[in-house]
C-alpha positions as YAML, in Angstrom:
chain: A
units: angstrom
residues:
- id: 1
  name: MET
  ca: [68.49, 102.16, 117.89]
- id: 2
  name: LEU
  ca: [65.26, 102.65, 119.78]
- id: 3
  name: PRO
  ca: [62.25, 104.29, 118.11]
- id: 4
  name: VAL
  ca: [61.24, 107.65, 119.58]
- id: 5
  name: ASN
  ca: [58.27, 109.94, 119.11]
- id: 6
  name: GLU
  ca: [58.34, 113.58, 118.00]
- id: 7
  name: ASP
  ca: [58.32, 115.07, 121.52]
- id: 8
  name: LEU
  ca: [61.19, 112.85, 122.60]
- id: 9
  name: LYS
  ca: [63.20, 113.91, 119.56]
- id: 10
  name: VAL
  ca: [62.92, 117.53, 120.63]
- id: 11
  name: VAL
  ca: [63.98, 116.69, 124.18]
- id: 12
  name: LEU
  ca: [66.92, 114.64, 122.95]
- id: 13
  name: SER
  ca: [67.95, 117.44, 120.61]
- id: 14
  name: TRP
  ca: [68.15, 119.96, 123.41]
- id: 15
  name: CYS
  ca: [69.96, 117.47, 125.64]
- id: 16
  name: VAL
  ca: [72.59, 117.07, 122.97]
- id: 17
  name: LEU
  ca: [72.92, 120.84, 122.62]
- id: 18
  name: ILE
  ca: [73.44, 121.21, 126.38]
- id: 19
  name: TRP
  ca: [75.94, 118.36, 126.35]
- id: 20
  name: ILE
  ca: [77.88, 119.98, 123.50]
- id: 21
  name: TRP
  ca: [77.82, 123.37, 125.22]
- id: 22
  name: ARG
  ca: [79.09, 121.94, 128.50]
- id: 23
  name: GLY
  ca: [81.74, 119.94, 126.71]
- id: 24
  name: ARG
  ca: [82.97, 122.96, 124.78]
- id: 25
  name: ASN
  ca: [83.34, 124.91, 128.01]
- id: 26
  name: LYS
  ca: [85.34, 122.10, 129.61]
- id: 27
  name: SER
  ca: [87.60, 121.24, 126.73]
- id: 28
  name: GLN
  ca: [89.78, 123.02, 124.20]
- id: 29
  name: SER
  ca: [89.48, 120.06, 121.85]
- id: 30
  name: PRO
  ca: [89.21, 120.98, 118.16]
- id: 31
  name: ASN
  ca: [86.74, 118.10, 117.73]
- id: 32
  name: PRO
  ca: [84.06, 119.36, 115.30]
- id: 33
  name: ALA
  ca: [81.37, 118.01, 117.60]
- id: 34
  name: TYR
  ca: [82.08, 120.92, 119.91]
- id: 35
  name: GLN
  ca: [81.61, 123.43, 117.09]
- id: 36
  name: LEU
  ca: [77.96, 122.61, 116.36]
- id: 37
  name: ASN
  ca: [75.31, 125.28, 116.43]
- id: 38
  name: ARG
  ca: [71.54, 125.02, 116.21]
- id: 39
  name: ARG
  ca: [71.48, 125.22, 112.41]
- id: 40
  name: ARG
  ca: [73.99, 122.40, 111.96]
- id: 41
  name: LEU
  ca: [72.20, 120.26, 114.52]
- id: 42
  name: LEU
  ca: [68.93, 120.59, 112.62]
- id: 43
  name: GLY
  ca: [70.29, 120.52, 109.14]
- id: 44
  name: GLU
  ca: [73.74, 120.00, 107.75]
- id: 45
  name: LEU
  ca: [74.70, 116.82, 109.59]
- id: 46
  name: VAL
  ca: [71.51, 114.98, 108.62]
- id: 47
  name: ASP
  ca: [72.66, 111.95, 106.63]
- id: 48
  name: CYS
  ca: [70.87, 110.14, 103.81]
- id: 49
  name: ASN
  ca: [69.05, 107.90, 106.29]
- id: 50
  name: ASP
  ca: [67.58, 110.88, 108.15]
- id: 51
  name: THR
  ca: [69.73, 109.91, 111.12]
- id: 52
  name: LEU
  ca: [71.91, 112.45, 112.94]
- id: 53
  name: GLN
  ca: [74.94, 110.92, 114.60]
- id: 54
  name: LEU
  ca: [77.04, 113.00, 116.98]
- id: 55
  name: TRP
  ca: [80.32, 111.63, 118.30]
- id: 56
  name: ILE
  ca: [80.90, 113.20, 121.68]
- id: 57
  name: LYS
  ca: [83.67, 111.88, 123.91]
- id: 58
  name: PRO
  ca: [83.41, 109.48, 125.48]
- id: 59
  name: CYS
  ca: [79.99, 108.37, 124.17]
- id: 60
  name: GLN
  ca: [78.16, 108.18, 120.86]
- id: 61
  name: VAL
  ca: [74.71, 109.75, 120.87]
- id: 62
  name: THR
  ca: [72.27, 108.90, 118.08]
- id: 63
  name: ILE
  ca: [69.05, 110.82, 117.45]
- id: 64
  name: ILE
  ca: [66.56, 108.88, 115.37]
- id: 65
  name: HIS
  ca: [64.69, 110.24, 112.32]
- id: 66
  name: ILE
  ca: [65.61, 113.92, 112.29]
- id: 67
  name: PRO
  ca: [63.52, 115.10, 109.30]
- id: 68
  name: SER
  ca: [65.50, 115.92, 106.15]
- id: 69
  name: GLU
  ca: [63.16, 118.86, 105.54]
- id: 70
  name: GLY
  ca: [65.24, 120.79, 108.09]
- id: 71
  name: ALA
  ca: [68.32, 120.47, 105.92]
- id: 72
  name: GLU
  ca: [66.37, 121.54, 102.84]
- id: 73
  name: ILE
  ca: [64.99, 124.61, 104.59]
- id: 74
  name: MET
  ca: [68.41, 125.74, 105.78]
- id: 75
  name: GLU
  ca: [69.96, 125.18, 102.35]
- id: 76
  name: LEU
  ca: [67.16, 127.23, 100.78]
- id: 77
  name: LEU
  ca: [67.70, 129.96, 103.36]
- id: 78
  name: LYS
  ca: [71.38, 129.99, 102.44]
- id: 79
  name: GLN
  ca: [70.45, 130.48, 98.78]
- id: 80
  name: TYR
  ca: [68.23, 133.41, 99.77]
- id: 81
  name: ILE
  ca: [71.10, 135.05, 101.66]
- id: 82
  name: ILE
  ca: [73.44, 134.75, 98.70]
- id: 83
  name: ALA
  ca: [70.80, 135.86, 96.17]
- id: 84
  name: LEU
  ca: [69.69, 138.89, 98.18]
- id: 85
  name: THR
  ca: [73.30, 139.94, 98.77]
- id: 86
  name: ASN
  ca: [73.97, 139.79, 95.04]
- id: 87
  name: LEU
  ca: [70.79, 141.76, 94.32]
- id: 88
  name: TYR
  ca: [71.16, 144.45, 97.01]
- id: 89
  name: GLY
  ca: [74.90, 144.52, 97.75]
- id: 90
  name: ILE
  ca: [74.01, 144.74, 101.44]
- id: 91
  name: VAL
  ca: [71.11, 143.01, 103.17]
- id: 92
  name: ALA
  ca: [70.11, 142.98, 106.84]
- id: 93
  name: ILE
  ca: [69.29, 139.83, 108.80]
- id: 94
  name: GLU
  ca: [65.65, 140.81, 109.34]
- id: 95
  name: GLN
  ca: [65.23, 141.64, 105.64]
- id: 96
  name: VAL
  ca: [66.33, 138.13, 104.67]
- id: 97
  name: ALA
  ca: [63.88, 136.55, 107.12]
- id: 98
  name: GLU
  ca: [61.02, 138.80, 105.98]
- id: 99
  name: ILE
  ca: [61.48, 138.06, 102.28]
- id: 100
  name: TYR
  ca: [61.97, 134.33, 102.88]
- id: 101
  name: ASN
  ca: [58.75, 134.16, 104.90]
- id: 102
  name: GLN
  ca: [56.84, 136.09, 102.22]
- id: 103
  name: GLN
  ca: [57.69, 133.46, 99.61]
- id: 104
  name: ASN
  ca: [57.70, 130.20, 101.59]
- id: 105
  name: GLU
  ca: [55.28, 128.31, 103.83]
- id: 106
  name: ASP
  ca: [58.07, 127.18, 106.18]
- id: 107
  name: ARG
  ca: [58.88, 129.99, 108.58]
- id: 108
  name: VAL
  ca: [62.30, 131.18, 109.72]
- id: 109
  name: ASN
  ca: [63.22, 133.84, 112.24]
- id: 110
  name: ASP
  ca: [66.08, 136.31, 112.62]
- id: 111
  name: ASP
  ca: [68.07, 133.82, 114.72]
- id: 112
  name: ASP
  ca: [67.93, 131.25, 111.92]
- id: 113
  name: VAL
  ca: [69.37, 133.81, 109.53]
- id: 114
  name: ALA
  ca: [71.91, 135.10, 112.05]
- id: 115
  name: ASP
  ca: [73.37, 131.60, 112.36]
- id: 116
  name: TYR
  ca: [74.86, 132.16, 108.92]
- id: 117
  name: LEU
  ca: [76.90, 135.15, 110.12]
- id: 118
  name: ASP
  ca: [79.39, 132.59, 111.40]
- id: 119
  name: GLU
  ca: [79.26, 130.58, 108.19]
- id: 120
  name: ASP
  ca: [82.04, 130.95, 105.62]
- id: 121
  name: LEU
  ca: [80.21, 132.15, 102.51]
- id: 122
  name: SER
  ca: [83.29, 133.66, 100.90]
- id: 123
  name: THR
  ca: [83.15, 131.22, 98.00]
- id: 124
  name: SER
  ca: [79.88, 132.95, 97.11]
- id: 125
  name: HIS
  ca: [81.49, 136.42, 97.63]
- id: 126
  name: VAL
  ca: [79.37, 137.05, 100.74]
- id: 127
  name: TYR
  ca: [80.73, 138.35, 104.05]
- id: 128
  name: ASP
  ca: [79.20, 139.54, 107.30]
- id: 129
  name: TYR
  ca: [79.56, 143.07, 108.65]
- id: 130
  name: ASP
  ca: [77.60, 144.83, 111.37]
- id: 131
  name: GLU
  ca: [74.73, 142.30, 111.39]
- id: 132
  name: HIS
  ca: [74.46, 142.48, 107.59]
- id: 133
  name: PHE
  ca: [75.44, 140.22, 104.72]
- id: 134
  name: VAL
  ca: [77.68, 142.21, 102.40]
- id: 135
  name: HIS
  ca: [79.01, 141.56, 98.92]
- id: 136
  name: GLU
  ca: [82.74, 141.09, 98.62]
- id: 137
  name: SER
  ca: [83.23, 144.09, 96.32]
- id: 138
  name: VAL
  ca: [81.67, 146.42, 98.92]
- id: 139
  name: ILE
  ca: [84.07, 145.15, 101.58]
- id: 140
  name: GLU
  ca: [87.10, 145.40, 99.30]
- id: 141
  name: VAL
  ca: [86.67, 149.13, 98.66]
- id: 142
  name: ASP
  ca: [85.35, 149.92, 102.15]
- id: 143
  name: GLU
  ca: [82.06, 151.28, 100.78]
- id: 144
  name: PHE
  ca: [79.63, 149.93, 103.38]
- id: 145
  name: ASP
  ca: [78.72, 153.29, 104.93]
- id: 146
  name: ALA
  ca: [78.69, 155.10, 101.58]
- id: 147
  name: LEU
  ca: [76.38, 152.52, 100.01]
- id: 148
  name: MET
  ca: [74.07, 152.53, 103.02]
- id: 149
  name: ASP
  ca: [73.80, 156.33, 102.71]
- id: 150
  name: LYS
  ca: [72.87, 156.01, 99.03]
- id: 151
  name: LYS
  ca: [70.23, 153.40, 99.82]
- id: 152
  name: GLY
  ca: [68.59, 155.66, 102.38]
- id: 153
  name: ASP
  ca: [64.98, 154.63, 102.91]
- id: 154
  name: LYS
  ca: [64.36, 153.41, 99.37]
- id: 155
  name: PRO
  ca: [62.04, 150.38, 99.23]
- id: 156
  name: HIS
  ca: [63.42, 146.99, 98.21]
- id: 157
  name: TYR
  ca: [62.70, 145.43, 94.84]
- id: 158
  name: ILE
  ca: [61.50, 141.88, 95.51]
- id: 159
  name: PRO
  ca: [61.14, 139.67, 92.41]
- id: 160
  name: GLU
  ca: [59.17, 136.45, 92.33]
- id: 161
  name: LYS
  ca: [60.84, 133.48, 94.02]
- id: 162
  name: ASP
  ca: [62.12, 131.79, 90.86]
- id: 163
  name: GLU
  ca: [63.60, 135.04, 89.55]
- id: 164
  name: LEU
  ca: [65.06, 135.96, 92.93]
- id: 165
  name: LEU
  ca: [66.89, 132.66, 93.36]
- id: 166
  name: LYS
  ca: [68.61, 133.15, 90.01]
- id: 167
  name: TYR
  ca: [70.67, 135.81, 91.79]
- id: 168
  name: ALA
  ca: [72.29, 133.07, 93.89]
- id: 169
  name: ASP
  ca: [74.50, 132.65, 90.84]
- id: 170
  name: ALA
  ca: [77.04, 135.49, 91.08]
- id: 171
  name: ARG
  ca: [77.16, 135.72, 87.28]
- id: 172
  name: TYR
  ca: [73.45, 136.39, 86.90]
- id: 173
  name: TYR
  ca: [71.89, 139.78, 86.32]
- id: 174
  name: GLU
  ca: [68.67, 140.81, 84.65]
- id: 175
  name: LYS
  ca: [69.07, 141.93, 81.04]
- id: 176
  name: PRO
  ca: [66.28, 144.41, 80.26]
- id: 177
  name: LYS
  ca: [64.76, 145.10, 76.86]
- id: 178
  name: GLN
  ca: [67.17, 148.00, 76.38]
- id: 179
  name: TYR
  ca: [70.12, 145.60, 76.52]
- id: 180
  name: HIS
  ca: [68.69, 143.51, 73.69]
- id: 181
  name: ASP
  ca: [67.93, 146.65, 71.67]
- id: 182
  name: LEU
  ca: [71.56, 147.75, 72.00]
- id: 183
  name: PHE
  ca: [72.84, 144.30, 71.08]
- id: 184
  name: LYS
  ca: [70.71, 144.15, 67.93]
- id: 185
  name: TYR
  ca: [71.89, 147.61, 66.90]
- id: 186
  name: VAL
  ca: [75.58, 146.86, 67.50]
- id: 187
  name: LYS
  ca: [75.37, 143.58, 65.65]
- id: 188
  name: ARG
  ca: [73.47, 145.03, 62.72]
- id: 189
  name: SER
  ca: [75.48, 148.26, 62.37]
- id: 190
  name: PHE
  ca: [79.01, 147.31, 63.39]
- id: 191
  name: LEU
  ca: [79.54, 143.57, 63.81]
- id: 192
  name: PRO
  ca: [77.16, 141.74, 61.46]
- id: 193
  name: SER
  ca: [79.41, 138.68, 61.20]
- id: 194
  name: ASP
  ca: [80.48, 138.42, 64.85]
- id: 195
  name: ALA
  ca: [77.54, 138.09, 67.24]
- id: 196
  name: GLY
  ca: [79.83, 136.85, 70.02]
- id: 197
  name: LYS
  ca: [81.93, 140.00, 69.92]
- id: 198
  name: ALA
  ca: [78.78, 142.16, 69.85]
- id: 199
  name: GLU
  ca: [77.46, 140.36, 72.92]
- id: 200
  name: MET
  ca: [80.78, 140.77, 74.73]
- id: 201
  name: LEU
  ca: [80.77, 144.51, 74.08]
- id: 202
  name: CYS
  ca: [77.18, 144.86, 75.27]
- id: 203
  name: ASP
  ca: [77.96, 142.84, 78.42]
- id: 204
  name: ILE
  ca: [80.78, 145.27, 79.21]
- id: 205
  name: VAL
  ca: [78.47, 148.22, 78.60]
- id: 206
  name: ILE
  ca: [75.76, 146.92, 80.92]
- id: 207
  name: GLY
  ca: [78.43, 146.10, 83.51]
- id: 208
  name: THR
  ca: [79.52, 149.74, 83.39]
- id: 209
  name: CYS
  ca: [75.90, 150.83, 83.76]
- id: 210
  name: ARG
  ca: [75.49, 148.60, 86.83]
- id: 211
  name: SER
  ca: [78.59, 149.74, 88.66]
- id: 212
  name: ASP
  ca: [80.20, 153.12, 88.02]
- id: 213
  name: PHE
  ca: [78.41, 154.55, 85.00]
- id: 214
  name: ASP
  ca: [80.41, 156.93, 82.84]
- id: 215
  name: ILE
  ca: [79.40, 157.59, 79.24]
- id: 216
  name: GLN
  ca: [83.02, 158.33, 78.32]
- id: 217
  name: LYS
  ca: [84.00, 154.88, 79.57]
- id: 218
  name: VAL
  ca: [81.30, 153.35, 77.41]
- id: 219
  name: PHE
  ca: [82.56, 155.01, 74.25]
- id: 220
  name: HIS
  ca: [86.11, 154.08, 75.24]
- id: 221
  name: TYR
  ca: [85.06, 150.43, 75.13]
- id: 222
  name: PHE
  ca: [83.56, 150.96, 71.68]
- id: 223
  name: GLY
  ca: [87.00, 152.15, 70.64]
- id: 224
  name: VAL
  ca: [88.68, 149.13, 72.24]
- id: 225
  name: PHE
  ca: [86.42, 146.92, 70.11]
- id: 226
  name: GLU
  ca: [87.46, 148.97, 67.06]
- id: 227
  name: ILE
  ca: [83.96, 150.24, 66.41]
- id: 228
  name: GLU
  ca: [83.97, 153.06, 63.85]
- id: 229
  name: PHE
  ca: [81.00, 155.40, 63.73]
- id: 230
  name: LYS
  ca: [80.01, 156.44, 60.22]
- id: 231
  name: ASN
  ca: [78.43, 159.72, 61.21]
- id: 232
  name: GLU
  ca: [77.07, 161.81, 64.04]
- id: 233
  name: THR
  ca: [73.67, 160.15, 63.71]
- id: 234
  name: GLN
  ca: [75.12, 156.78, 64.73]
- id: 235
  name: ILE
  ca: [76.86, 158.35, 67.71]
- id: 236
  name: ASN
  ca: [73.62, 159.93, 68.89]
- id: 237
  name: GLU
  ca: [71.67, 156.69, 68.39]
- id: 238
  name: VAL
  ca: [74.17, 154.69, 70.45]
- id: 239
  name: LEU
  ca: [74.26, 157.42, 73.09]
- id: 240
  name: GLN
  ca: [70.47, 157.35, 73.41]
- id: 241
  name: MET
  ca: [70.34, 153.56, 73.70]
- id: 242
  name: VAL
  ca: [73.12, 153.48, 76.30]
- id: 243
  name: MET
  ca: [71.35, 156.12, 78.40]
- id: 244
  name: GLU
  ca: [68.10, 154.14, 78.18]
- id: 245
  name: LEU
  ca: [69.97, 151.04, 79.29]
- id: 246
  name: ALA
  ca: [71.60, 152.87, 82.22]
- id: 247
  name: ASN
  ca: [68.15, 153.97, 83.42]
- id: 248
  name: ASN
  ca: [66.81, 150.41, 83.37]
- id: 249
  name: VAL
  ca: [69.46, 148.34, 85.17]
- id: 250
  name: ARG
  ca: [69.05, 147.19, 88.75]
- id: 251
  name: LEU
  ca: [71.34, 149.02, 91.15]
- id: 252
  name: TRP
  ca: [72.51, 148.27, 94.69]
- id: 253
  name: GLU
  ca: [72.06, 151.90, 95.70]
- id: 254
  name: ASN
  ca: [68.37, 151.60, 94.72]
- id: 255
  name: ASN
  ca: [67.90, 148.35, 96.66]
- id: 256
  name: GLY
  ca: [67.49, 146.46, 93.41]
- id: 257
  name: HIS
  ca: [65.22, 148.98, 91.69]
- id: 258
  name: THR
  ca: [66.17, 150.61, 88.39]
- id: 259
  name: PRO
  ca: [66.53, 154.42, 88.22]
- id: 260
  name: HIS
  ca: [63.45, 154.47, 85.98]
- id: 261
  name: GLU
  ca: [61.40, 152.50, 88.54]
- id: 262
  name: ILE
  ca: [62.50, 154.78, 91.38]
- id: 263
  name: PHE
  ca: [61.40, 157.84, 89.42]
- id: 264
  name: GLU
  ca: [58.11, 156.46, 88.09]
- id: 265
  name: LYS
  ca: [56.93, 154.70, 91.25]
- id: 266
  name: PHE
  ca: [58.29, 156.81, 94.07]
- id: 267
  name: GLU
  ca: [59.40, 160.24, 92.86]
- id: 268
  name: LYS
  ca: [57.13, 161.20, 89.97]
- id: 269
  name: PRO
  ca: [53.87, 160.77, 91.96]
- id: 270
  name: ASN
  ca: [55.19, 163.28, 94.51]
- id: 271
  name: LEU
  ca: [55.99, 165.98, 91.95]
- id: 272
  name: ARG
  ca: [53.60, 168.93, 92.05]
- id: 273
  name: PRO
  ca: [52.49, 170.41, 88.70]
- id: 274
  name: LEU
  ca: [53.14, 174.07, 88.04]
- id: 275
  name: PRO
  ca: [50.07, 176.23, 88.74]
- id: 276
  name: ALA
  ca: [48.21, 177.43, 85.67]
- id: 277
  name: ALA
  ca: [48.40, 181.06, 86.86]
- id: 278
  name: GLY
  ca: [52.18, 180.99, 87.08]
- id: 279
  name: LEU
  ca: [54.71, 180.41, 89.81]
- id: 280
  name: PRO
  ca: [53.81, 181.52, 93.36]
- id: 281
  name: GLY
  ca: [55.35, 184.79, 94.50]
- id: 282
  name: ILE
  ca: [55.71, 186.43, 91.09]
- id: 283
  name: ALA
  ca: [52.08, 187.13, 90.26]
- id: 284
  name: GLY
  ca: [51.70, 190.56, 88.68]
- id: 285
  name: GLU
  ca: [55.39, 190.73, 87.70]
- id: 286
  name: PRO
  ca: [56.05, 191.65, 84.07]
- id: 287
  name: LYS
  ca: [56.50, 188.74, 81.72]
- id: 288
  name: LEU
  ca: [59.97, 188.14, 80.37]
- id: 289
  name: SER
  ca: [60.36, 188.76, 76.66]
- id: 290
  name: VAL
  ca: [62.85, 187.31, 74.22]
- id: 291
  name: MET
  ca: [65.42, 189.82, 73.00]
- id: 292
  name: HIS
  ca: [65.91, 189.41, 69.29]
- id: 293
  name: GLY
  ca: [69.45, 188.59, 68.43]
- id: 294
  name: GLY
  ca: [70.04, 186.58, 71.59]
- id: 295
  name: ALA
  ca: [72.41, 187.40, 74.42]
- id: 296
  name: SER
  ca: [74.83, 189.24, 72.13]
- id: 297
  name: GLU
  ca: [72.31, 192.07, 71.42]
- id: 298
  name: LYS
  ca: [72.65, 194.79, 74.06]
- id: 299
  name: ALA
  ca: [69.69, 196.54, 75.64]
- id: 300
  name: GLY
  ca: [69.36, 200.30, 75.27]
- id: 301
  name: ARG
  ca: [69.73, 202.51, 78.34]
- id: 302
  name: ASN
  ca: [66.02, 203.29, 78.39]
- id: 303
  name: ASP
  ca: [64.88, 199.77, 77.46]
- id: 304
  name: PRO
  ca: [63.32, 197.43, 80.05]
- id: 305
  name: CYS
  ca: [66.10, 195.59, 81.89]
- id: 306
  name: PRO
  ca: [66.61, 192.03, 80.54]
- id: 307
  name: CYS
  ca: [66.57, 190.67, 84.10]
- id: 308
  name: GLY
  ca: [62.80, 191.17, 84.22]
- id: 309
  name: SER
  ca: [62.74, 193.56, 87.17]
- id: 310
  name: GLY
  ca: [60.55, 196.05, 85.29]
- id: 311
  name: LYS
  ca: [63.06, 198.83, 85.75]
- id: 312
  name: LYS
  ca: [64.88, 200.58, 82.96]
- id: 313
  name: TYR
  ca: [68.20, 199.05, 82.02]
- id: 314
  name: LYS
  ca: [70.12, 202.20, 83.10]
- id: 315
  name: LYS
  ca: [68.49, 202.02, 86.56]
- id: 316
  name: CYS
  ca: [69.14, 198.32, 87.08]
- id: 317
  name: CYS
  ca: [71.83, 196.04, 85.65]
- id: 318
  name: ILE
  ca: [73.87, 198.33, 83.41]
- id: 319
  name: ASP
  ca: [76.51, 198.93, 86.08]
- id: 320
  name: LYS
  ca: [76.79, 195.19, 86.82]
- id: 321
  name: GLU
  ca: [77.42, 194.39, 83.17]
- id: 322
  name: ARG
  ca: [79.99, 197.16, 82.90]
- id: 323
  name: GLY
  ca: [81.78, 195.66, 85.88]
- id: 324
  name: ASN
  ca: [81.78, 192.23, 84.21]
...
């Protein structure tokens, strides 16, 4: 093999691409050489000697010293696609490229990411739909449009690189402090001699919080695990901890943010405090007073109407209540 410089390698690479493209248009051969795309040319077929060998009928073409860094970059990009899909449920091509470039010196573009739309990532539960990478469970229940509506324009939660890449493992999810609080309580109060069973129950509870939260489902699982509550206090304590957990798990509909983060960072700052002088539009209106005895105590005909209109009861709501 003849040594070549960097410029010649680029020229040779494009020559091979043109050759493959022309061959694919002239032949129906299933030869894998005709199936190559730009990503595979630069990455996956690089062997341990940094030499890319392409068998194209009737000749063998050898490109010398294709850098192995290309393969590493594309493999890392693949991990980002899988991780972001697991974190968000749905992720757009441009979002993958943007986050990758934020966290890495090597740059990729939308075309590099789009190459993976034709890649079979089903073993990682990732599929392509409408220029997006979509988690398998979203496809199975046909929830793409519904989930996109829930996401709206919410910002994306972007963890640090090391934390983000943990999501490439489909079994990984962040366990917040509230999960550990619940586990300690369950183990101490109900399963002191079976930490494994306590952990299994808490994993099911957080799974319910992450998908289709229903407090009745949660207590159903406590029953399945034969948990017996001693009193109402225990029920209320578990209820409070489960609600805290549900507000601190990362959700697809929030683009990876927790409900608590969405409220504190993006909704709470936009809330306007009530004016000290009272609500607008009712200045000068009589203040409502508490009727002793609660709702069961009736107002007299000449008493102020309980609705707060300022009129006498007989001139205001008495006929309505008679009708009811």
